[in-house]
Each structure stands twice: as C-alpha cells, then as structure tokens.
Amino acid sequence: MKCTLIALLLLGGIGLLAFRLPLNSRPQAKLYPALAEYLKSAKKDLETIPASRRAELDKIALFIQNKRIMDKNANLLFVSGDNARRSLLAQVWAQVAADYLGVENVHAFSGGNIASTVAPTIQKTLEKIGFQVNPVTLSGQPAYELRFDEKQPALTLFSKVYTDQANPKNNFGLILTCDHTECPGPDGPTDRIAKSTVQGPAFKITLPYTPPRTAEGQANEAAVYDALNRQIATEMLYLFSNVH
C-alpha cells in the first residue's frame, strides 16, 4: 500500500512538472565541439568586461529573471541601424548563451531602422569558430540558417526592420546596439517602436558596440569582426551567467 502511494505521488509530481513546462521552451544546448571550445576560451575574458558595461548587462539579466519568476517568456529585441552586423551577432550570442547555460524561455530577435542585407563577413566570422551556416532564401531575400548543435532548431538570420512581423510587438526587452548618434530620438527605434506597437517594450537599454563596417575592404577586416564577435559572445555569457 505504501509503495503504491509513493508511486502515485511520484507520478503526480511528474505530471505537475510536465504541466508547468512551457510549450515553447528550448532544451539545453550541447554545442558543436569547436564552438564549445570557443566559449570555454571566452569565459576567460569575463573579467575584462568594464564595470560600466557589467552594470548594463546586469539590468538585462534582472529583466529576464523577473520574466522567469512570472513564468513568462523573456523576449529580447536587439536593434541597430541596418540589422546587418552588430544586432545580428547580439541575437545569435544571446540565444546561444541562454541555451548553452540552460536559461529557459529566452527568445532573441533583431531588427534595424532599415533593412539591408547580412554582411558577408558575418558568415565567415561565425563559420570559423564552429557554427554551421547555410545560405538560404527567405521571401526572395538572402538569409542564413545557423546551427550550433544537432537538437536545437536553426536560427534564421536576415536583415529586417525592427517592426517586422517576425519580431515581438509588446512586453519585450529592447536593447540598442547602436549609440545615440546612430539611433537618436525622435526618429530612432526607441521612439518609433513605442509608437508603432500596442504596448511597446517593457524594458529599454542601450548597449552600444563599435560598428565594424569601417574596416570592410581593409586588411584588418577579419580581425575587427573577430574582436567584435568575441566581445559580444563574452558579454552574453556574462549576462546569462547572472540570470538566477
């Protein structure tokens, strides 16, 4: 009788856990070996993040943590001028870091003031560290399917405006990867996005990165992109390591 009761309690607990698991959560990632080594190396750079940027990253971590406490998805929208470089890398590394560290119910998006095309160097930069990147066409536009493990669904990268239908419309975290000179009000995304959506972002912050486009066509182009990629990867690792 006691064994039967214990079994029923265990089954009930399992059923409760299954019921509480959100339908759109993502399993913890098991990264491709080369990519896992890259992140292992990036962890050594965590101490190099300036205190001022840590403070901003901690604010994003708190936003995510509060969403998780309420059993809600934490949607993060990274925005830059043309959604071709910085905001795309931030989207990639936010999703990878969240999945790698087992932070569930995080969904990363990106957009720009305008839509252009994904910078070709982005593909090369990600491929060389272990991502699988496959060129595809999306609604007649060049795009990339990005994989970082065998089980996770591919991330589709393409340049789009921040109000694109693929992006969240309300209660999301808005992270500007451009500074005030590139994303100014009243015409910048901070103000426009609030006017063009029902509720707009629940959280807004500026986390600017130096635009790499100035190095394109130069001898140091690959090095500049590699450095930006490493910086964003390291900061996203720090961010999601501080979500409790």
GROMACS .gro file of C-alpha atoms in nm:
model
  244
    1MET     CA    1   0.000   0.000   0.000
    2LYS     CA    2   0.283   0.236   0.095
    3CYS     CA    3   0.466   0.160  -0.232
    4THR     CA    4   0.151   0.231  -0.429
    5LEU     CA    5   0.103   0.565  -0.253
    6ILE     CA    6   0.464   0.666  -0.317
    7ALA     CA    7   0.429   0.572  -0.684
    8LEU     CA    8   0.115   0.782  -0.717
    9LEU     CA    9   0.283   1.079  -0.552
   10LEU     CA   10   0.581   1.049  -0.783
   11LEU     CA   11   0.358   1.025  -1.087
   12GLY     CA   12   0.162   1.325  -0.968
   13GLY     CA   13   0.482   1.523  -0.926
   14ILE     CA   14   0.600   1.427  -1.271
   15GLY     CA   15   0.264   1.528  -1.413
   16LEU     CA   16   0.286   1.865  -1.238
   17LEU     CA   17   0.633   1.926  -1.378
   18ALA     CA   18   0.518   1.833  -1.726
   19PHE     CA   19   0.220   2.066  -1.693
   20ARG     CA   20   0.439   2.358  -1.590
   21LEU     CA   21   0.692   2.317  -1.871
   22PRO     CA   22   0.620   2.594  -2.126
   23LEU     CA   23   0.543   2.468  -2.474
   24ASN     CA   24   0.793   2.698  -2.641
   25SER     CA   25   1.090   2.637  -2.414
   26ARG     CA   26   1.416   2.522  -2.573
   27PRO     CA   27   1.626   2.228  -2.447
   28GLN     CA   28   1.972   2.296  -2.306
   29ALA     CA   29   2.221   2.305  -2.589
   30LYS     CA   30   2.508   2.064  -2.640
   31LEU     CA   31   2.730   2.273  -2.862
   32TYR     CA   32   2.938   2.153  -3.152
   33PRO     CA   33   3.288   2.072  -3.017
   34ALA     CA   34   3.470   2.364  -3.181
   35LEU     CA   35   3.206   2.608  -3.062
   36ALA     CA   36   3.218   2.467  -2.709
   37GLU     CA   37   3.593   2.526  -2.705
   38TYR     CA   38   3.540   2.882  -2.825
   39LEU     CA   39   3.302   2.957  -2.539
   40LYS     CA   40   3.532   2.786  -2.292
   41SER     CA   41   3.803   3.024  -2.403
   42ALA     CA   42   3.566   3.323  -2.397
   43LYS     CA   43   3.487   3.256  -2.031
   44LYS     CA   44   3.845   3.356  -1.953
   45ASP     CA   45   3.763   3.706  -2.077
   46LEU     CA   46   3.474   3.768  -1.837
   47GLU     CA   47   3.694   3.968  -1.600
   48THR     CA   48   3.786   4.206  -1.882
   49ILE     CA   49   3.431   4.342  -1.914
   50PRO     CA   50   3.431   4.701  -1.784
   51ALA     CA   51   3.224   4.772  -1.473
   52SER     CA   52   3.006   5.018  -1.665
   53ARG     CA   53   2.901   4.753  -1.916
   54ARG     CA   54   2.854   4.492  -1.645
   55ALA     CA   55   2.605   4.727  -1.481
   56GLU     CA   56   2.401   4.746  -1.803
   57LEU     CA   57   2.422   4.370  -1.860
   58ASP     CA   58   2.302   4.313  -1.503
   59LYS     CA   59   1.991   4.520  -1.578
   60ILE     CA   60   1.909   4.293  -1.873
   61ALA     CA   61   1.969   3.987  -1.655
   62LEU     CA   62   1.724   4.124  -1.398
   63PHE     CA   63   1.460   4.179  -1.669
   64ILE     CA   64   1.499   3.816  -1.780
   65GLN     CA   65   1.494   3.691  -1.423
   66ASN     CA   66   1.170   3.875  -1.346
   67LYS     CA   67   1.006   3.726  -1.656
   68ARG     CA   68   1.112   3.378  -1.547
   69ILE     CA   69   0.971   3.433  -1.198
   70MET     CA   70   0.634   3.510  -1.360
   71ASP     CA   71   0.662   3.202  -1.587
   72LYS     CA   72   0.670   3.427  -1.893
   73ASN     CA   73   0.896   3.426  -2.197
   74ALA     CA   74   1.179   3.677  -2.196
   75ASN     CA   75   1.183   3.820  -2.548
   76LEU     CA   76   1.489   4.029  -2.632
   77LEU     CA   77   1.497   4.253  -2.940
   78PHE     CA   78   1.843   4.377  -3.041
   79VAL     CA   79   1.832   4.682  -3.267
   80SER     CA   80   2.095   4.857  -3.478
   81GLY     CA   81   2.098   5.086  -3.780
   82ASP     CA   82   2.051   4.831  -4.059
   83ASN     CA   83   2.039   4.491  -3.883
   84ALA     CA   84   2.336   4.364  -4.081
   85ARG     CA   85   2.611   4.314  -3.823
   86ARG     CA   86   2.601   4.405  -3.452
   87SER     CA   87   2.237   4.337  -3.376
   88LEU     CA   88   2.254   4.004  -3.560
   89LEU     CA   89   2.561   3.893  -3.364
   90ALA     CA   90   2.392   4.000  -3.041
   91GLN     CA   91   2.082   3.799  -3.132
   92VAL     CA   92   2.293   3.493  -3.209
   93TRP     CA   93   2.500   3.503  -2.893
   94ALA     CA   94   2.208   3.583  -2.665
   95GLN     CA   95   2.024   3.273  -2.789
   96VAL     CA   96   2.335   3.054  -2.782
   97ALA     CA   97   2.436   3.166  -2.432
   98ALA     CA   98   2.083   3.116  -2.297
   99ASP     CA   99   2.054   2.767  -2.445
  100TYR     CA  100   2.411   2.672  -2.352
  101LEU     CA  101   2.363   2.776  -1.989
  102GLY     CA  102   2.015   2.626  -1.963
  103VAL     CA  103   1.827   2.954  -1.916
  104GLU     CA  104   1.484   2.855  -2.046
  105ASN     CA  105   1.215   3.062  -2.216
  106VAL     CA  106   1.452   3.318  -2.365
  107HIS     CA  107   1.396   3.416  -2.727
  108ALA     CA  108   1.630   3.656  -2.907
  109PHE     CA  109   1.531   3.872  -3.204
  110SER     CA  110   1.689   4.153  -3.404
  111GLY     CA  111   1.595   4.439  -3.632
  112GLY     CA  112   1.711   4.773  -3.766
  113ASN     CA  113   1.600   5.123  -3.851
  114ILE     CA  114   1.616   5.000  -4.209
  115ALA     CA  115   1.654   4.659  -4.374
  116SER     CA  116   1.958   4.586  -4.586
  117THR     CA  117   2.145   4.255  -4.624
  118VAL     CA  118   2.350   4.049  -4.381
  119ALA     CA  119   2.716   4.149  -4.413
  120PRO     CA  120   2.904   3.862  -4.586
  121THR     CA  121   3.178   3.872  -4.322
  122ILE     CA  122   2.923   3.766  -4.060
  123GLN     CA  123   2.900   3.422  -4.223
  124LYS     CA  124   3.279   3.383  -4.233
  125THR     CA  125   3.319   3.504  -3.876
  126LEU     CA  126   3.068   3.254  -3.737
  127GLU     CA  127   3.177   2.960  -3.951
  128LYS     CA  128   3.541   2.982  -3.847
  129ILE     CA  129   3.455   2.929  -3.478
  130GLY     CA  130   3.227   2.629  -3.526
  131PHE     CA  131   2.880   2.738  -3.636
  132GLN     CA  132   2.715   2.566  -3.932
  133VAL     CA  133   2.594   2.844  -4.161
  134ASN     CA  134   2.384   2.765  -4.468
  135PRO     CA  135   2.278   3.036  -4.716
  136VAL     CA  136   1.904   3.025  -4.790
  137THR     CA  137   1.642   3.246  -4.950
  138LEU     CA  138   1.360   3.390  -4.741
  139SER     CA  139   1.080   3.566  -4.931
  140GLY     CA  140   1.326   3.633  -5.211
  141GLN     CA  141   1.580   3.782  -4.971
  142PRO     CA  142   1.924   3.635  -4.886
  143ALA     CA  143   1.928   3.477  -4.541
  144TYR     CA  144   2.126   3.226  -4.338
  145GLU     CA  145   2.030   2.924  -4.134
  146LEU     CA  146   2.258   2.897  -3.835
  147ARG     CA  147   2.309   2.583  -3.625
  148PHE     CA  148   2.513   2.540  -3.310
  149ASP     CA  149   2.405   2.189  -3.204
  150GLU     CA  150   2.217   1.894  -3.353
  151LYS     CA  151   1.899   1.925  -3.146
  152GLN     CA  152   1.825   2.295  -3.137
  153PRO     CA  153   1.617   2.442  -3.419
  154ALA     CA  154   1.821   2.653  -3.661
  155LEU     CA  155   1.832   3.029  -3.617
  156THR     CA  156   1.734   3.215  -3.932
  157LEU     CA  157   1.932   3.535  -3.983
  158PHE     CA  158   1.815   3.804  -4.222
  159SER     CA  159   1.813   4.182  -4.223
  160LYS     CA  160   1.478   4.342  -4.135
  161VAL     CA  161   1.326   4.645  -3.971
  162TYR     CA  162   1.256   4.614  -3.600
  163THR     CA  163   0.879   4.621  -3.663
  164ASP     CA  164   0.898   4.312  -3.886
  165GLN     CA  165   0.627   4.053  -3.821
  166ALA     CA  166   0.895   3.809  -3.703
  167ASN     CA  167   0.968   4.030  -3.402
  168PRO     CA  168   0.774   4.072  -3.075
  169LYS     CA  169   0.532   4.364  -3.053
  170ASN     CA  170   0.495   4.420  -2.680
  171ASN     CA  171   0.638   4.336  -2.338
  172PHE     CA  172   0.986   4.267  -2.474
  173GLY     CA  173   1.330   4.391  -2.379
  174LEU     CA  174   1.465   4.645  -2.630
  175ILE     CA  175   1.846   4.654  -2.646
  176LEU     CA  176   2.001   4.917  -2.872
  177THR     CA  177   2.339   4.801  -3.001
  178CYS     CA  178   2.394   5.143  -3.162
  179ASP     CA  179   2.469   5.464  -2.974
  180HIS     CA  180   2.261   5.783  -2.961
  181THR     CA  181   2.426   5.923  -3.274
  182GLU     CA  182   2.306   5.626  -3.480
  183CYS     CA  183   1.972   5.565  -3.307
  184PRO     CA  184   1.859   5.910  -3.196
  185GLY     CA  185   1.512   6.022  -3.095
  186PRO     CA  186   1.259   6.118  -3.209
  187ASP     CA  187   1.335   5.922  -3.527
  188GLY     CA  188   1.535   5.640  -3.370
  189PRO     CA  189   1.394   5.298  -3.283
  190THR     CA  190   1.342   5.381  -2.915
  191ASP     CA  191   1.068   5.629  -3.003
  192ARG     CA  192   0.940   5.474  -3.325
  193ILE     CA  193   0.892   5.132  -3.175
  194ALA     CA  194   0.680   5.274  -2.894
  195LYS     CA  195   0.456   5.449  -3.148
  196SER     CA  196   0.421   5.157  -3.385
  197THR     CA  197   0.327   4.884  -3.137
  198VAL     CA  198   0.040   4.828  -2.897
  199GLN     CA  199   0.237   4.835  -2.574
  200GLY     CA  200   0.593   4.853  -2.697
  201PRO     CA  201   0.894   4.742  -2.498
  202ALA     CA  202   0.866   4.667  -2.128
  203PHE     CA  203   1.234   4.744  -2.087
  204LYS     CA  204   1.479   4.961  -2.284
  205ILE     CA  205   1.855   4.990  -2.261
  206THR     CA  206   2.149   5.100  -2.473
  207LEU     CA  207   2.438   4.855  -2.511
  208PRO     CA  208   2.640   5.004  -2.797
  209TYR     CA  209   2.908   4.822  -2.994
  210THR     CA  210   3.161   4.983  -3.229
  211PRO     CA  211   3.037   4.938  -3.589
  212PRO     CA  212   3.274   4.710  -3.783
  213ARG     CA  213   3.172   4.832  -4.128
  214THR     CA  214   3.454   5.090  -4.133
  215ALA     CA  215   3.702   4.802  -4.160
  216GLU     CA  216   3.532   4.636  -4.456
  217GLY     CA  217   3.764   4.605  -4.752
  218GLN     CA  218   4.064   4.679  -4.531
  219ALA     CA  219   4.348   4.449  -4.429
  220ASN     CA  220   4.215   4.430  -4.073
  221GLU     CA  221   3.854   4.347  -4.165
  222ALA     CA  222   3.860   3.988  -4.036
  223ALA     CA  223   4.038   4.091  -3.716
  224VAL     CA  224   3.784   4.365  -3.643
  225TYR     CA  225   3.490   4.127  -3.694
  226ASP     CA  226   3.659   3.858  -3.483
  227ALA     CA  227   3.712   4.105  -3.199
  228LEU     CA  228   3.351   4.223  -3.209
  229ASN     CA  229   3.226   3.865  -3.220
  230ARG     CA  230   3.440   3.775  -2.918
  231GLN     CA  231   3.325   4.080  -2.723
  232ILE     CA  232   2.957   4.007  -2.780
  233ALA     CA  233   2.999   3.636  -2.703
  234THR     CA  234   3.178   3.715  -2.378
  235GLU     CA  235   2.921   3.971  -2.268
  236MET     CA  236   2.628   3.742  -2.343
  237LEU     CA  237   2.798   3.466  -2.141
  238TYR     CA  238   2.831   3.710  -1.853
  239LEU     CA  239   2.469   3.821  -1.887
  240PHE     CA  240   2.315   3.475  -1.880
  241SER     CA  241   2.553   3.350  -1.612
  242ASN     CA  242   2.388   3.610  -1.389
  243VAL     CA  243   2.028   3.505  -1.452
  244HIS     CA  244   1.912   3.311  -1.147
   0.00000   0.00000   0.00000
